[in-house]
JSON list of C-alpha atoms in Angstrom, two decimals:
[
{"chain": "A", "resi": 1, "resn": "MET", "atom": "CA", "xyz": [-33.36, 17.87, -42.78]},
{"chain": "A", "resi": 2, "resn": "THR", "atom": "CA", "xyz": [-34.74, 20.22, -40.15]},
{"chain": "A", "resi": 3, "resn": "ALA", "atom": "CA", "xyz": [-32.64, 22.38, -37.90]},
{"chain": "A", "resi": 4, "resn": "GLN", "atom": "CA", "xyz": [-33.69, 20.20, -34.94]},
{"chain": "A", "resi": 5, "resn": "GLU", "atom": "CA", "xyz": [-32.53, 16.95, -36.67]},
{"chain": "A", "resi": 6, "resn": "SER", "atom": "CA", "xyz": [-29.26, 18.69, -37.65]},
{"chain": "A", "resi": 7, "resn": "GLU", "atom": "CA", "xyz": [-28.69, 19.76, -33.98]},
{"chain": "A", "resi": 8, "resn": "ALA", "atom": "CA", "xyz": [-29.44, 16.21, -32.82]},
{"chain": "A", "resi": 9, "resn": "ARG", "atom": "CA", "xyz": [-26.98, 14.72, -35.30]},
{"chain": "A", "resi": 10, "resn": "ALA", "atom": "CA", "xyz": [-24.23, 17.28, -34.35]},
{"chain": "A", "resi": 11, "resn": "GLY", "atom": "CA", "xyz": [-24.86, 16.53, -30.69]},
{"chain": "A", "resi": 12, "resn": "ALA", "atom": "CA", "xyz": [-24.63, 12.77, -31.25]},
{"chain": "A", "resi": 13, "resn": "GLY", "atom": "CA", "xyz": [-21.21, 13.35, -32.96]},
{"chain": "A", "resi": 14, "resn": "LEU", "atom": "CA", "xyz": [-20.02, 15.29, -29.92]},
{"chain": "A", "resi": 15, "resn": "VAL", "atom": "CA", "xyz": [-21.16, 12.57, -27.61]},
{"chain": "A", "resi": 16, "resn": "ASP", "atom": "CA", "xyz": [-19.31, 9.97, -29.68]},
{"chain": "A", "resi": 17, "resn": "GLN", "atom": "CA", "xyz": [-16.11, 12.01, -29.56]},
{"chain": "A", "resi": 18, "resn": "TRP", "atom": "CA", "xyz": [-16.45, 12.43, -25.83]},
{"chain": "A", "resi": 19, "resn": "ARG", "atom": "CA", "xyz": [-16.91, 8.71, -25.30]},
{"chain": "A", "resi": 20, "resn": "ASP", "atom": "CA", "xyz": [-13.91, 8.05, -27.53]},
{"chain": "A", "resi": 21, "resn": "ILE", "atom": "CA", "xyz": [-11.86, 10.40, -25.35]},
{"chain": "A", "resi": 22, "resn": "LEU", "atom": "CA", "xyz": [-12.99, 8.72, -22.17]},
{"chain": "A", "resi": 23, "resn": "ALA", "atom": "CA", "xyz": [-12.30, 5.21, -23.61]},
{"chain": "A", "resi": 24, "resn": "LYS", "atom": "CA", "xyz": [-8.84, 6.24, -24.66]},
{"chain": "A", "resi": 25, "resn": "HIS", "atom": "CA", "xyz": [-8.13, 7.77, -21.27]},
{"chain": "A", "resi": 26, "resn": "ALA", "atom": "CA", "xyz": [-9.35, 4.58, -19.48]},
{"chain": "A", "resi": 27, "resn": "ARG", "atom": "CA", "xyz": [-7.22, 2.35, -21.68]},
{"chain": "A", "resi": 28, "resn": "THR", "atom": "CA", "xyz": [-4.12, 4.50, -21.14]},
{"chain": "A", "resi": 29, "resn": "MET", "atom": "CA", "xyz": [-4.58, 4.63, -17.37]},
{"chain": "A", "resi": 30, "resn": "CYS", "atom": "CA", "xyz": [-5.01, 0.85, -17.18]},
{"chain": "A", "resi": 31, "resn": "GLU", "atom": "CA", "xyz": [-1.84, 0.39, -19.34]},
{"chain": "A", "resi": 32, "resn": "LEU", "atom": "CA", "xyz": [0.02, 2.86, -17.06]},
{"chain": "A", "resi": 33, "resn": "ASP", "atom": "CA", "xyz": [-1.08, 1.11, -13.93]},
{"chain": "A", "resi": 34, "resn": "ARG", "atom": "CA", "xyz": [0.00, -2.28, -15.42]},
{"chain": "A", "resi": 35, "resn": "GLU", "atom": "CA", "xyz": [3.46, -0.90, -16.50]},
{"chain": "A", "resi": 36, "resn": "LEU", "atom": "CA", "xyz": [4.16, 0.89, -13.18]},
{"chain": "A", "resi": 37, "resn": "HIS", "atom": "CA", "xyz": [2.81, -1.80, -10.87]},
{"chain": "A", "resi": 38, "resn": "GLY", "atom": "CA", "xyz": [6.08, -3.65, -10.73]},
{"chain": "A", "resi": 39, "resn": "HIS", "atom": "CA", "xyz": [7.75, -0.52, -9.25]},
{"chain": "A", "resi": 40, "resn": "GLY", "atom": "CA", "xyz": [5.06, -0.12, -6.54]},
{"chain": "A", "resi": 41, "resn": "LEU", "atom": "CA", "xyz": [3.30, 2.75, -8.28]},
{"chain": "A", "resi": 42, "resn": "GLY", "atom": "CA", "xyz": [0.00, 3.47, -9.96]},
{"chain": "A", "resi": 43, "resn": "ALA", "atom": "CA", "xyz": [-0.65, 6.07, -12.57]},
{"chain": "A", "resi": 44, "resn": "SER", "atom": "CA", "xyz": [-1.85, 8.68, -10.14]},
{"chain": "A", "resi": 45, "resn": "ASP", "atom": "CA", "xyz": [1.18, 8.13, -7.94]},
{"chain": "A", "resi": 46, "resn": "PHE", "atom": "CA", "xyz": [3.46, 8.65, -10.85]},
{"chain": "A", "resi": 47, "resn": "GLU", "atom": "CA", "xyz": [1.61, 11.87, -11.82]},
{"chain": "A", "resi": 48, "resn": "VAL", "atom": "CA", "xyz": [2.27, 13.35, -8.37]},
{"chain": "A", "resi": 49, "resn": "LEU", "atom": "CA", "xyz": [5.93, 12.39, -8.55]},
{"chain": "A", "resi": 50, "resn": "ASP", "atom": "CA", "xyz": [6.09, 13.83, -12.08]},
{"chain": "A", "resi": 51, "resn": "VAL", "atom": "CA", "xyz": [4.57, 17.11, -11.01]},
{"chain": "A", "resi": 52, "resn": "LEU", "atom": "CA", "xyz": [7.07, 17.37, -8.17]},
{"chain": "A", "resi": 53, "resn": "ALA", "atom": "CA", "xyz": [10.09, 16.39, -10.21]},
{"chain": "A", "resi": 54, "resn": "GLU", "atom": "CA", "xyz": [9.34, 18.79, -13.01]},
{"chain": "A", "resi": 55, "resn": "GLY", "atom": "CA", "xyz": [8.41, 21.69, -10.81]},
{"chain": "A", "resi": 56, "resn": "THR", "atom": "CA", "xyz": [10.88, 21.78, -8.10]},
{"chain": "A", "resi": 57, "resn": "PRO", "atom": "CA", "xyz": [14.68, 22.45, -7.97]},
{"chain": "A", "resi": 58, "resn": "GLN", "atom": "CA", "xyz": [17.01, 19.53, -7.56]},
{"chain": "A", "resi": 59, "resn": "ASP", "atom": "CA", "xyz": [17.53, 20.23, -3.88]},
{"chain": "A", "resi": 60, "resn": "ASP", "atom": "CA", "xyz": [13.68, 19.93, -3.38]},
{"chain": "A", "resi": 61, "resn": "SER", "atom": "CA", "xyz": [13.78, 22.85, -0.97]},
{"chain": "A", "resi": 62, "resn": "ALA", "atom": "CA", "xyz": [10.49, 24.43, -2.02]},
{"chain": "A", "resi": 63, "resn": "GLY", "atom": "CA", "xyz": [8.06, 21.72, -3.05]},
{"chain": "A", "resi": 64, "resn": "PHE", "atom": "CA", "xyz": [4.42, 22.39, -3.88]},
{"chain": "A", "resi": 65, "resn": "ARG", "atom": "CA", "xyz": [1.42, 23.15, -1.78]},
{"chain": "A", "resi": 66, "resn": "VAL", "atom": "CA", "xyz": [-1.18, 20.30, -1.88]},
{"chain": "A", "resi": 67, "resn": "GLN", "atom": "CA", "xyz": [-3.69, 22.61, -3.59]},
{"chain": "A", "resi": 68, "resn": "GLU", "atom": "CA", "xyz": [-1.12, 23.28, -6.35]},
{"chain": "A", "resi": 69, "resn": "ILE", "atom": "CA", "xyz": [-0.63, 19.64, -6.98]},
{"chain": "A", "resi": 70, "resn": "ALA", "atom": "CA", "xyz": [-4.37, 18.91, -6.95]},
{"chain": "A", "resi": 71, "resn": "GLY", "atom": "CA", "xyz": [-4.85, 21.40, -9.80]},
{"chain": "A", "resi": 72, "resn": "GLN", "atom": "CA", "xyz": [-2.35, 19.55, -11.95]},
{"chain": "A", "resi": 73, "resn": "VAL", "atom": "CA", "xyz": [-3.29, 15.92, -11.31]},
{"chain": "A", "resi": 74, "resn": "HIS", "atom": "CA", "xyz": [-7.07, 16.24, -11.39]},
{"chain": "A", "resi": 75, "resn": "LEU", "atom": "CA", "xyz": [-7.70, 14.56, -7.97]},
{"chain": "A", "resi": 76, "resn": "SER", "atom": "CA", "xyz": [-9.84, 15.88, -5.19]},
{"chain": "A", "resi": 77, "resn": "GLN", "atom": "CA", "xyz": [-7.84, 17.30, -2.32]},
{"chain": "A", "resi": 78, "resn": "SER", "atom": "CA", "xyz": [-8.89, 14.39, -0.03]},
{"chain": "A", "resi": 79, "resn": "ALA", "atom": "CA", "xyz": [-7.93, 11.77, -2.53]},
{"chain": "A", "resi": 80, "resn": "LEU", "atom": "CA", "xyz": [-4.60, 13.55, -3.08]},
{"chain": "A", "resi": 81, "resn": "SER", "atom": "CA", "xyz": [-3.93, 13.82, 0.67]},
{"chain": "A", "resi": 82, "resn": "ARG", "atom": "CA", "xyz": [-4.43, 9.99, 0.95]},
{"chain": "A", "resi": 83, "resn": "LEU", "atom": "CA", "xyz": [-2.19, 9.38, -1.98]},
{"chain": "A", "resi": 84, "resn": "ILE", "atom": "CA", "xyz": [0.53, 11.72, -0.65]},
{"chain": "A", "resi": 85, "resn": "GLY", "atom": "CA", "xyz": [0.22, 9.84, 2.76]},
{"chain": "A", "resi": 86, "resn": "ARG", "atom": "CA", "xyz": [1.00, 6.56, 0.96]},
{"chain": "A", "resi": 87, "resn": "LEU", "atom": "CA", "xyz": [3.85, 8.13, -0.86]},
{"chain": "A", "resi": 88, "resn": "GLU", "atom": "CA", "xyz": [5.23, 9.61, 2.31]},
{"chain": "A", "resi": 89, "resn": "LYS", "atom": "CA", "xyz": [4.94, 6.23, 4.05]},
{"chain": "A", "resi": 90, "resn": "ASP", "atom": "CA", "xyz": [6.96, 4.69, 1.23]},
{"chain": "A", "resi": 91, "resn": "GLY", "atom": "CA", "xyz": [9.64, 7.38, 1.57]},
{"chain": "A", "resi": 92, "resn": "LEU", "atom": "CA", "xyz": [9.07, 8.97, -1.78]},
{"chain": "A", "resi": 93, "resn": "VAL", "atom": "CA", "xyz": [7.82, 12.38, -0.59]},
{"chain": "A", "resi": 94, "resn": "ALA", "atom": "CA", "xyz": [8.14, 14.45, 2.48]},
{"chain": "A", "resi": 95, "resn": "ARG", "atom": "CA", "xyz": [5.58, 16.90, 3.89]},
{"chain": "A", "resi": 96, "resn": "GLY", "atom": "CA", "xyz": [6.35, 20.04, 5.81]},
{"chain": "A", "resi": 97, "resn": "MET", "atom": "CA", "xyz": [4.63, 23.16, 7.05]},
{"chain": "A", "resi": 98, "resn": "CYS", "atom": "CA", "xyz": [4.29, 25.99, 4.54]},
{"chain": "A", "resi": 99, "resn": "SER", "atom": "CA", "xyz": [6.42, 28.95, 5.81]},
{"chain": "A", "resi": 100, "resn": "GLU", "atom": "CA", "xyz": [4.14, 31.67, 4.37]},
{"chain": "A", "resi": 101, "resn": "ASP", "atom": "CA", "xyz": [0.92, 30.09, 5.69]},
{"chain": "A", "resi": 102, "resn": "ARG", "atom": "CA", "xyz": [1.13, 27.80, 8.75]},
{"chain": "A", "resi": 103, "resn": "ARG", "atom": "CA", "xyz": [-2.14, 26.19, 7.75]},
{"chain": "A", "resi": 104, "resn": "GLY", "atom": "CA", "xyz": [-0.63, 25.00, 4.51]},
{"chain": "A", "resi": 105, "resn": "VAL", "atom": "CA", "xyz": [1.35, 21.90, 3.77]},
{"chain": "A", "resi": 106, "resn": "ARG", "atom": "CA", "xyz": [4.22, 21.66, 1.26]},
{"chain": "A", "resi": 107, "resn": "VAL", "atom": "CA", "xyz": [5.21, 18.38, -0.41]},
{"chain": "A", "resi": 108, "resn": "CYS", "atom": "CA", "xyz": [8.56, 17.62, -1.96]},
{"chain": "A", "resi": 109, "resn": "LEU", "atom": "CA", "xyz": [10.33, 14.65, -3.35]},
{"chain": "A", "resi": 110, "resn": "THR", "atom": "CA", "xyz": [12.84, 12.68, -1.29]},
{"chain": "A", "resi": 111, "resn": "PRO", "atom": "CA", "xyz": [16.09, 11.44, -2.85]},
{"chain": "A", "resi": 112, "resn": "LYS", "atom": "CA", "xyz": [14.35, 8.00, -3.03]},
{"chain": "A", "resi": 113, "resn": "GLY", "atom": "CA", "xyz": [11.38, 9.54, -4.81]},
{"chain": "A", "resi": 114, "resn": "ARG", "atom": "CA", "xyz": [13.49, 11.43, -7.26]},
{"chain": "A", "resi": 115, "resn": "ALA", "atom": "CA", "xyz": [15.43, 8.27, -8.09]},
{"chain": "A", "resi": 116, "resn": "LEU", "atom": "CA", "xyz": [12.24, 6.20, -8.52]},
{"chain": "A", "resi": 117, "resn": "HIS", "atom": "CA", "xyz": [10.75, 8.84, -10.75]},
{"chain": "A", "resi": 118, "resn": "ALA", "atom": "CA", "xyz": [13.89, 8.96, -12.93]},
{"chain": "A", "resi": 119, "resn": "GLU", "atom": "CA", "xyz": [13.79, 5.20, -13.20]},
{"chain": "A", "resi": 120, "resn": "VAL", "atom": "CA", "xyz": [10.11, 4.88, -14.24]},
{"chain": "A", "resi": 121, "resn": "ARG", "atom": "CA", "xyz": [9.68, 8.07, -16.25]},
{"chain": "A", "resi": 122, "resn": "PRO", "atom": "CA", "xyz": [10.84, 6.37, -19.53]},
{"chain": "A", "resi": 123, "resn": "LEU", "atom": "CA", "xyz": [8.30, 3.59, -19.04]},
{"chain": "A", "resi": 124, "resn": "GLN", "atom": "CA", "xyz": [5.48, 6.10, -18.54]},
{"chain": "A", "resi": 125, "resn": "ARG", "atom": "CA", "xyz": [6.54, 8.13, -21.52]},
{"chain": "A", "resi": 126, "resn": "ALA", "atom": "CA", "xyz": [6.75, 4.93, -23.66]},
{"chain": "A", "resi": 127, "resn": "VAL", "atom": "CA", "xyz": [3.21, 3.94, -22.62]},
{"chain": "A", "resi": 128, "resn": "LEU", "atom": "CA", "xyz": [1.91, 7.47, -23.50]},
{"chain": "A", "resi": 129, "resn": "SER", "atom": "CA", "xyz": [3.62, 7.35, -26.86]},
{"chain": "A", "resi": 130, "resn": "ARG", "atom": "CA", "xyz": [2.25, 3.84, -27.64]},
{"chain": "A", "resi": 131, "resn": "MET", "atom": "CA", "xyz": [-1.26, 4.60, -26.51]},
{"chain": "A", "resi": 132, "resn": "LEU", "atom": "CA", "xyz": [-1.73, 8.13, -27.71]},
{"chain": "A", "resi": 133, "resn": "GLU", "atom": "CA", "xyz": [0.21, 8.16, -30.97]},
{"chain": "A", "resi": 134, "resn": "SER", "atom": "CA", "xyz": [-1.11, 4.81, -32.13]},
{"chain": "A", "resi": 135, "resn": "GLY", "atom": "CA", "xyz": [-4.75, 5.82, -31.81]},
{"chain": "A", "resi": 136, "resn": "ALA", "atom": "CA", "xyz": [-5.28, 2.90, -29.40]}
]
């Protein structure tokens, strides 16, 4: 086998692994969407609530800047802004001005958002466990 053939075979293996990762991600996201739908959430909605719930104090006084959330949920800033707008309309999050930079916006959970997150978190974790540990 030539070096070029060896490289081509190794590259094909990497591509196969990459496609497997993408397929598992797609299946997991679909399953999360199905499981969370009955609670009025999608997988991306839950991810935002999860970031806010895990990263802010119980009194939700600080919250996160939108850019900080975007870096954790892997959405564009415009897509995230639309999603946050929907969550705000549903009373799950609140937006406010950033005290250290008036151009910035901070987002925090509302009590309703914290309660919904606590209710659906076990469902999300069960889906992740089932989909990722089973090799689905």
